[in-house]
mmCIF file of C-alpha atoms in Angstrom:
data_model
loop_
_atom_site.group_PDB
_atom_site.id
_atom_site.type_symbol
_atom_site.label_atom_id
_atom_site.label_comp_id
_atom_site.label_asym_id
_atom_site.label_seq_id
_atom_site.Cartn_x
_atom_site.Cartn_y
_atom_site.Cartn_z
ATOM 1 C CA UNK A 1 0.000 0.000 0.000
ATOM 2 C CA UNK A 2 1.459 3.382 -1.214
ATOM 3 C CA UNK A 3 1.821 6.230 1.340
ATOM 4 C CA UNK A 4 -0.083 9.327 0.285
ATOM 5 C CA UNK A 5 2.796 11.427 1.987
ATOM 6 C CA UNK A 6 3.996 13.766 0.000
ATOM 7 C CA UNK A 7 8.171 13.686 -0.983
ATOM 8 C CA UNK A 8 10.481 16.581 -0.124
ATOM 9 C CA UNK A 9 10.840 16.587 -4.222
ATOM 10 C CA UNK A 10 7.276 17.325 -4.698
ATOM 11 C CA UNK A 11 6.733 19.429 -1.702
ATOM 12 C CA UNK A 12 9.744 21.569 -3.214
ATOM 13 C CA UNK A 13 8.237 21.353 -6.433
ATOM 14 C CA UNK A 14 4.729 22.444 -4.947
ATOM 15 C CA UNK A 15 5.909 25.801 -3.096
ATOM 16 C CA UNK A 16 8.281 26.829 -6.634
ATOM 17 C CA UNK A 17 4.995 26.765 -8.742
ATOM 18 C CA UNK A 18 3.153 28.774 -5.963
ATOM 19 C CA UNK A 19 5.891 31.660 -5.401
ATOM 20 C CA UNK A 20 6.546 31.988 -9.344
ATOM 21 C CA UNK A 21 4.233 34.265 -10.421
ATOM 22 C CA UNK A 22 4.497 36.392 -7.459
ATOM 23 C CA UNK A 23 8.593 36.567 -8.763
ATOM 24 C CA UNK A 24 7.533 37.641 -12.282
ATOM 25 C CA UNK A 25 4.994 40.474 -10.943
ATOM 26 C CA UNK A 26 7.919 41.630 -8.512
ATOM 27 C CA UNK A 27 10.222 41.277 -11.486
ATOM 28 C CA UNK A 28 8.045 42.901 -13.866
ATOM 29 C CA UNK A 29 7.346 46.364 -10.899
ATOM 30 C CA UNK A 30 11.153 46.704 -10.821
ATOM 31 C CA UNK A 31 11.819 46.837 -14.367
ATOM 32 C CA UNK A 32 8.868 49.180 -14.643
ATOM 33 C CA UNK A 33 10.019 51.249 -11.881
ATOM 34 C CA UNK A 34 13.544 51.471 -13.654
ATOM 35 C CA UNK A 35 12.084 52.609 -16.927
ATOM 36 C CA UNK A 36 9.967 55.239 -14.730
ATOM 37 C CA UNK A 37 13.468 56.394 -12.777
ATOM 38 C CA UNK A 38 15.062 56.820 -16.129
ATOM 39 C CA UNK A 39 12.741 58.662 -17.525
ATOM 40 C CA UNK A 40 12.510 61.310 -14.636
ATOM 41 C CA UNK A 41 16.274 61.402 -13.958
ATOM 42 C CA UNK A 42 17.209 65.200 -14.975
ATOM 43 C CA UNK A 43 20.694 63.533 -16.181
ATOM 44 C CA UNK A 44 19.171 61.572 -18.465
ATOM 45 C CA UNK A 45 19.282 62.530 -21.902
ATOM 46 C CA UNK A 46 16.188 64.958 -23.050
ATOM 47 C CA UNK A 47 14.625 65.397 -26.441
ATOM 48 C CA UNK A 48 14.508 69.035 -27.055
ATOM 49 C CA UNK A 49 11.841 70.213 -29.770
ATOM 50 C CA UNK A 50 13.611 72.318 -32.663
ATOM 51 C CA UNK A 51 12.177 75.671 -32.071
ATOM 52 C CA UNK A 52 11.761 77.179 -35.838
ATOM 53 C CA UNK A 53 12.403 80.880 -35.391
ATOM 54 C CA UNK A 54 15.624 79.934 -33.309
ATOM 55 C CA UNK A 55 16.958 78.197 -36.133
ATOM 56 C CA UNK A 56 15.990 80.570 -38.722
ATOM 57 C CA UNK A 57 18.144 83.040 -36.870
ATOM 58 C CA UNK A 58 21.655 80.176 -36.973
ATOM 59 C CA UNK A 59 24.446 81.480 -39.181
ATOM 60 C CA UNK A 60 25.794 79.446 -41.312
ATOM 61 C CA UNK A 61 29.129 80.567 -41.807
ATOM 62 C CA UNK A 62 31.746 83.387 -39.618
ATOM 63 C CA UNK A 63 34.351 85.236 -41.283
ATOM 64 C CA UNK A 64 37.167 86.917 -39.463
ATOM 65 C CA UNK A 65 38.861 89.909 -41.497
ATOM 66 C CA UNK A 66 36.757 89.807 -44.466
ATOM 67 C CA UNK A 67 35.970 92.014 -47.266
ATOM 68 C CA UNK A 68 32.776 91.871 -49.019
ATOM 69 C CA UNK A 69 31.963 93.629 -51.984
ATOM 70 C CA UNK A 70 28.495 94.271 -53.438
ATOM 71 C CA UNK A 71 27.852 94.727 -58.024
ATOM 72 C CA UNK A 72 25.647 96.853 -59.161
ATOM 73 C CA UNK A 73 23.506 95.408 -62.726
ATOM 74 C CA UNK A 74 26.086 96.807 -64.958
ATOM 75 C CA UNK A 75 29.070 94.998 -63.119
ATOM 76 C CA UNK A 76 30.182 98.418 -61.370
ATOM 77 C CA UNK A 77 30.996 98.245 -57.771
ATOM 78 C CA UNK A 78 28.423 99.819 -55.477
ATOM 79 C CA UNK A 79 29.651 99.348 -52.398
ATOM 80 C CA UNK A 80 32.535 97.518 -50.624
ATOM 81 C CA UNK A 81 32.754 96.902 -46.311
ATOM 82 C CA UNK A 82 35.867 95.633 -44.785
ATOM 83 C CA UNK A 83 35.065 93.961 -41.516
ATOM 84 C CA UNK A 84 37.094 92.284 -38.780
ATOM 85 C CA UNK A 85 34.234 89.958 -37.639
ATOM 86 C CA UNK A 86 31.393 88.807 -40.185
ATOM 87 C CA UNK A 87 28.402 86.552 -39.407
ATOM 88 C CA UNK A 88 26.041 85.736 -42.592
ATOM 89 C CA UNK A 89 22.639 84.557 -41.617
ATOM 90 C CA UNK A 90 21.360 82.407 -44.873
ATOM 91 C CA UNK A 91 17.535 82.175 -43.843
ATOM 92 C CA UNK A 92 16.453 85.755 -44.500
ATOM 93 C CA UNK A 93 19.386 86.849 -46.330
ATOM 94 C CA UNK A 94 21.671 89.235 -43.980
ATOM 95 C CA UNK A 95 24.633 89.550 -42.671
ATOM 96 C CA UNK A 96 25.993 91.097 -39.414
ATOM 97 C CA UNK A 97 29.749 93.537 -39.518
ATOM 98 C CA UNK A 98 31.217 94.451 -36.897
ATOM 99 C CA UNK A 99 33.225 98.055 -36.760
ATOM 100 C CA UNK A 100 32.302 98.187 -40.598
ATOM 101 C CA UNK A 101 34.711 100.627 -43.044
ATOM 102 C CA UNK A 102 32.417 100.894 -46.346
ATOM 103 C CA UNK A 103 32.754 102.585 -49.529
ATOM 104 C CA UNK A 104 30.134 103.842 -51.641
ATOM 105 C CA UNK A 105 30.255 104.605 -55.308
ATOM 106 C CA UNK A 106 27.562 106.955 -57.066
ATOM 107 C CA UNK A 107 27.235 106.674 -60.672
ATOM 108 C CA UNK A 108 29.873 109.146 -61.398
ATOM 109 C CA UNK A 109 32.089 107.128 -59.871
ATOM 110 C CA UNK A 110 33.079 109.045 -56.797
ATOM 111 C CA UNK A 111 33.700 107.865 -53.650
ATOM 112 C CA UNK A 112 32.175 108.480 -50.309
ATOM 113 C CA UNK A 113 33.715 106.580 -46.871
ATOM 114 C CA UNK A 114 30.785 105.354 -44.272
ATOM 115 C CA UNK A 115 31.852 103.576 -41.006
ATOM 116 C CA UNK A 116 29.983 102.603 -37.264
ATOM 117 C CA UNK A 117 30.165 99.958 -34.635
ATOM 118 C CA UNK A 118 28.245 97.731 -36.355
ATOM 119 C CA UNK A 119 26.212 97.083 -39.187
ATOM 120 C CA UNK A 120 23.644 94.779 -41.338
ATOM 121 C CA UNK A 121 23.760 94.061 -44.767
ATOM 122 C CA UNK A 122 20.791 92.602 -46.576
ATOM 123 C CA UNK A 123 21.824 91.575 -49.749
ATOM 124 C CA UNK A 124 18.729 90.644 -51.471
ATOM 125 C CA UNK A 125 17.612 94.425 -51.230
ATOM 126 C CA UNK A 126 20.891 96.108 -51.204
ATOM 127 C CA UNK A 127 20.128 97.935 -47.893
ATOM 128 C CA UNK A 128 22.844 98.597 -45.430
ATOM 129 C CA UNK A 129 22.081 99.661 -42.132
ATOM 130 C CA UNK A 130 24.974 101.234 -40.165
ATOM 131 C CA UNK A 131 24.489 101.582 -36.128
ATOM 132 C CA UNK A 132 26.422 103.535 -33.212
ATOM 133 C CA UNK A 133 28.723 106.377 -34.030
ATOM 134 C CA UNK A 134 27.706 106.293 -37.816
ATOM 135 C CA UNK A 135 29.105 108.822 -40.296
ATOM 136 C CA UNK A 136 29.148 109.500 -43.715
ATOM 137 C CA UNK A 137 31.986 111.246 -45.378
ATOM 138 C CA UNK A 138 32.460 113.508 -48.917
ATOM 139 C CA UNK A 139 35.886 113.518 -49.179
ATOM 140 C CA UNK A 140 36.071 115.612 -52.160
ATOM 141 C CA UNK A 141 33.625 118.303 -50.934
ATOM 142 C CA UNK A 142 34.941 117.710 -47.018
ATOM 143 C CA UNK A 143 31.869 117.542 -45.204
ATOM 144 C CA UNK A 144 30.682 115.084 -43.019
ATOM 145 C CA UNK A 145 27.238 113.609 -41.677
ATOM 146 C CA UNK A 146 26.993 112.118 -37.884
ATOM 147 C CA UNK A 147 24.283 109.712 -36.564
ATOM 148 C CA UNK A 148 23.524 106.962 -34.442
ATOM 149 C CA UNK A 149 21.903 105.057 -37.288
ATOM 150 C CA UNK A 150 22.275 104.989 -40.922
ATOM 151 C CA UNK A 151 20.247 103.647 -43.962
ATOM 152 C CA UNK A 152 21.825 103.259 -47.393
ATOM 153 C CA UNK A 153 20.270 101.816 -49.989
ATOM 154 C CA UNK A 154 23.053 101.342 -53.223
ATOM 155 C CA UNK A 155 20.481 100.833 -56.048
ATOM 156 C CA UNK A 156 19.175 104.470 -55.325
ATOM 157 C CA UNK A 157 22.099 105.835 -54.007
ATOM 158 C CA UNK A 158 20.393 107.532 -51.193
ATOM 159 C CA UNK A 159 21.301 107.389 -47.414
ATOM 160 C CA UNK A 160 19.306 108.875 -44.676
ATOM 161 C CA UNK A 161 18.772 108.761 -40.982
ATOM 162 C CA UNK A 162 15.357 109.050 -38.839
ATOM 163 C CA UNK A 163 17.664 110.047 -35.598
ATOM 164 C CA UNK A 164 19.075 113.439 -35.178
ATOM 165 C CA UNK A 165 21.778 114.340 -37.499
ATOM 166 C CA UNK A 166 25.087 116.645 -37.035
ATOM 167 C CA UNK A 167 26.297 117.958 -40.691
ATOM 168 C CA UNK A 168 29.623 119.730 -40.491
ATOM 169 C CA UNK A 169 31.622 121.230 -43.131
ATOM 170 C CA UNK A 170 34.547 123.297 -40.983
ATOM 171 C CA UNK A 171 33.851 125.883 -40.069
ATOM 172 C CA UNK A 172 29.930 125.506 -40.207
ATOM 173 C CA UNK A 173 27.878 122.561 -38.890
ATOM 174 C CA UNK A 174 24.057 121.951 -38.744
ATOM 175 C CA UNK A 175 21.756 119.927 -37.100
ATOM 176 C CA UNK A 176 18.340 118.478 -37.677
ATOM 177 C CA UNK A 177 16.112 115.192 -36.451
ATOM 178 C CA UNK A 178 16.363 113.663 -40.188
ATOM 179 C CA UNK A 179 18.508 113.753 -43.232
ATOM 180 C CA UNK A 180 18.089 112.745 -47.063
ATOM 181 C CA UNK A 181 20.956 112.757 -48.953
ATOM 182 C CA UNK A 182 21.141 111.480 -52.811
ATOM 183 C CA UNK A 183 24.937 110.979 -53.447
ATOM 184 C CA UNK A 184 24.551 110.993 -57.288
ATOM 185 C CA UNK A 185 23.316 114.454 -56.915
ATOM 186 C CA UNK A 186 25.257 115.359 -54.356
ATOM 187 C CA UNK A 187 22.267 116.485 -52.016
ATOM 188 C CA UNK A 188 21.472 117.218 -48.793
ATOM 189 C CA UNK A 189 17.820 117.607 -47.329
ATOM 190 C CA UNK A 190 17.778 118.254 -43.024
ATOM 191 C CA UNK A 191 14.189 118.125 -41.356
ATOM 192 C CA UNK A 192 13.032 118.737 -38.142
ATOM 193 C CA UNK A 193 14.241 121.469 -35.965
ATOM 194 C CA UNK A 194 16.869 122.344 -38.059
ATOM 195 C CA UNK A 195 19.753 124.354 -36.991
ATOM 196 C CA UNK A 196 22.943 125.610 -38.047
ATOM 197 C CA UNK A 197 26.478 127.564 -37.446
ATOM 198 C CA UNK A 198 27.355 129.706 -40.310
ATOM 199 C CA UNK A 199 30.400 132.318 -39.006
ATOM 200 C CA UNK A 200 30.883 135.060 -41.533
ATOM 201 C CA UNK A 201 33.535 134.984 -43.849
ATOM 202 C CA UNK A 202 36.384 136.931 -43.023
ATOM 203 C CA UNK A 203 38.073 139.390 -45.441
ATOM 204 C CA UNK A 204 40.684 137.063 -46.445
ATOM 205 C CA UNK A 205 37.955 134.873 -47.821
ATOM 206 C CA UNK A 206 36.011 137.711 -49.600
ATOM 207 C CA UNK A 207 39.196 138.099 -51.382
ATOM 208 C CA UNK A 208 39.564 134.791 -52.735
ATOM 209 C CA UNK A 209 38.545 133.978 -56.088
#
């Protein structure tokens, strides 16, 4: 007659069959936790969404010491900047100068000298835009224009300035809140509280022809 006692090999047997799924649903909570740590650990590496206007705003290339020269239509240089730091910003076409030195050529071919701090060049509509301490010189008539910012658009020829303007030609200077000036004409328009320094000419100058 068999006994109905149970052997230590099924007994073993019995209790590994009754604590395995309670391992694989403690094994499954710590994996999960894991993935849950990993996911909220600060150190762990974040996907960052691509903000558009941020990258519209990347340069794409920095030039140290560089010249750049803009042609006019007939293959005539308009203007040429010398710059000892350039940034060119593909996406909307402009590029950043620092302490820019330009030259400007009317259609007579004469040259006028512009410089400031810093300037922006947009080449699809030939504007240049020259900021802090901006000033236009004519060296062949010796006067000068001040400002703290400067437009100049090379297809026109014309520069101008919406902040107040200094326009000096030793001894006399004048000053006004805007200025026009057509450099193919070789004129000057001041607007806006307009005022000037004339000193009258003495009688050496009367006498010269």
């Amino acid at each position: 007659m068999q006994s109905s006692t149970p052997t230590c090999t099924a007994v073993a047997e019995m209790i590994r069959q009754a604590l395995l799924p309670r391992w694989l649903w403690i094994a499954g909570m710590v994996a999960l936790l894991g993935g849950l740590l990993v996911y909220l650990d600060p150190r762990a590496p974040q996907e960052v969404a691509v903000d558009p206007a941020a990258q519209a705003e990347e340069p794409n290339h920095v030039l140290e010491g560089a010249d750049m020269t803009l042609f006019g239509a007939d293959g005539l240089i308009q203007q040429s900047i010398r710059t000892p730091h350039l940034v060119h910003i593909p996406q909307d076409s402009l590029t950043q100068v620092e302490m820019p030195r330009a030259r400007l050529f009317d259609e007579q071919r004469r040259e006028w000298l512009a410089s400031a701090d810093s300037g922006t060049v947009d080449i699809a509509s030939h504007h240049l835009t020259l900021s802090g301490s901006a000033r236009l010189v004519a060296p062949e008539s010796g006067w000068q224009l001040d400002s703290e910012v400067l437009h100049y658009d090379s297809r026109q020829a014309h520069a101008w300035s919406d902040a107040p303007v200094v326009l000096q030609h030793p001894p006399q200077h004048m000053r006004a809140l805007r200025m026009d000036t057509w450099l193919n004409d070789s004129q000057v328009r001041l607007t806006g509280d307009v005022q000037g320094y004339h000193p009258a000419a003495t009688h050496e100058q009367e006498e010269t022809p």
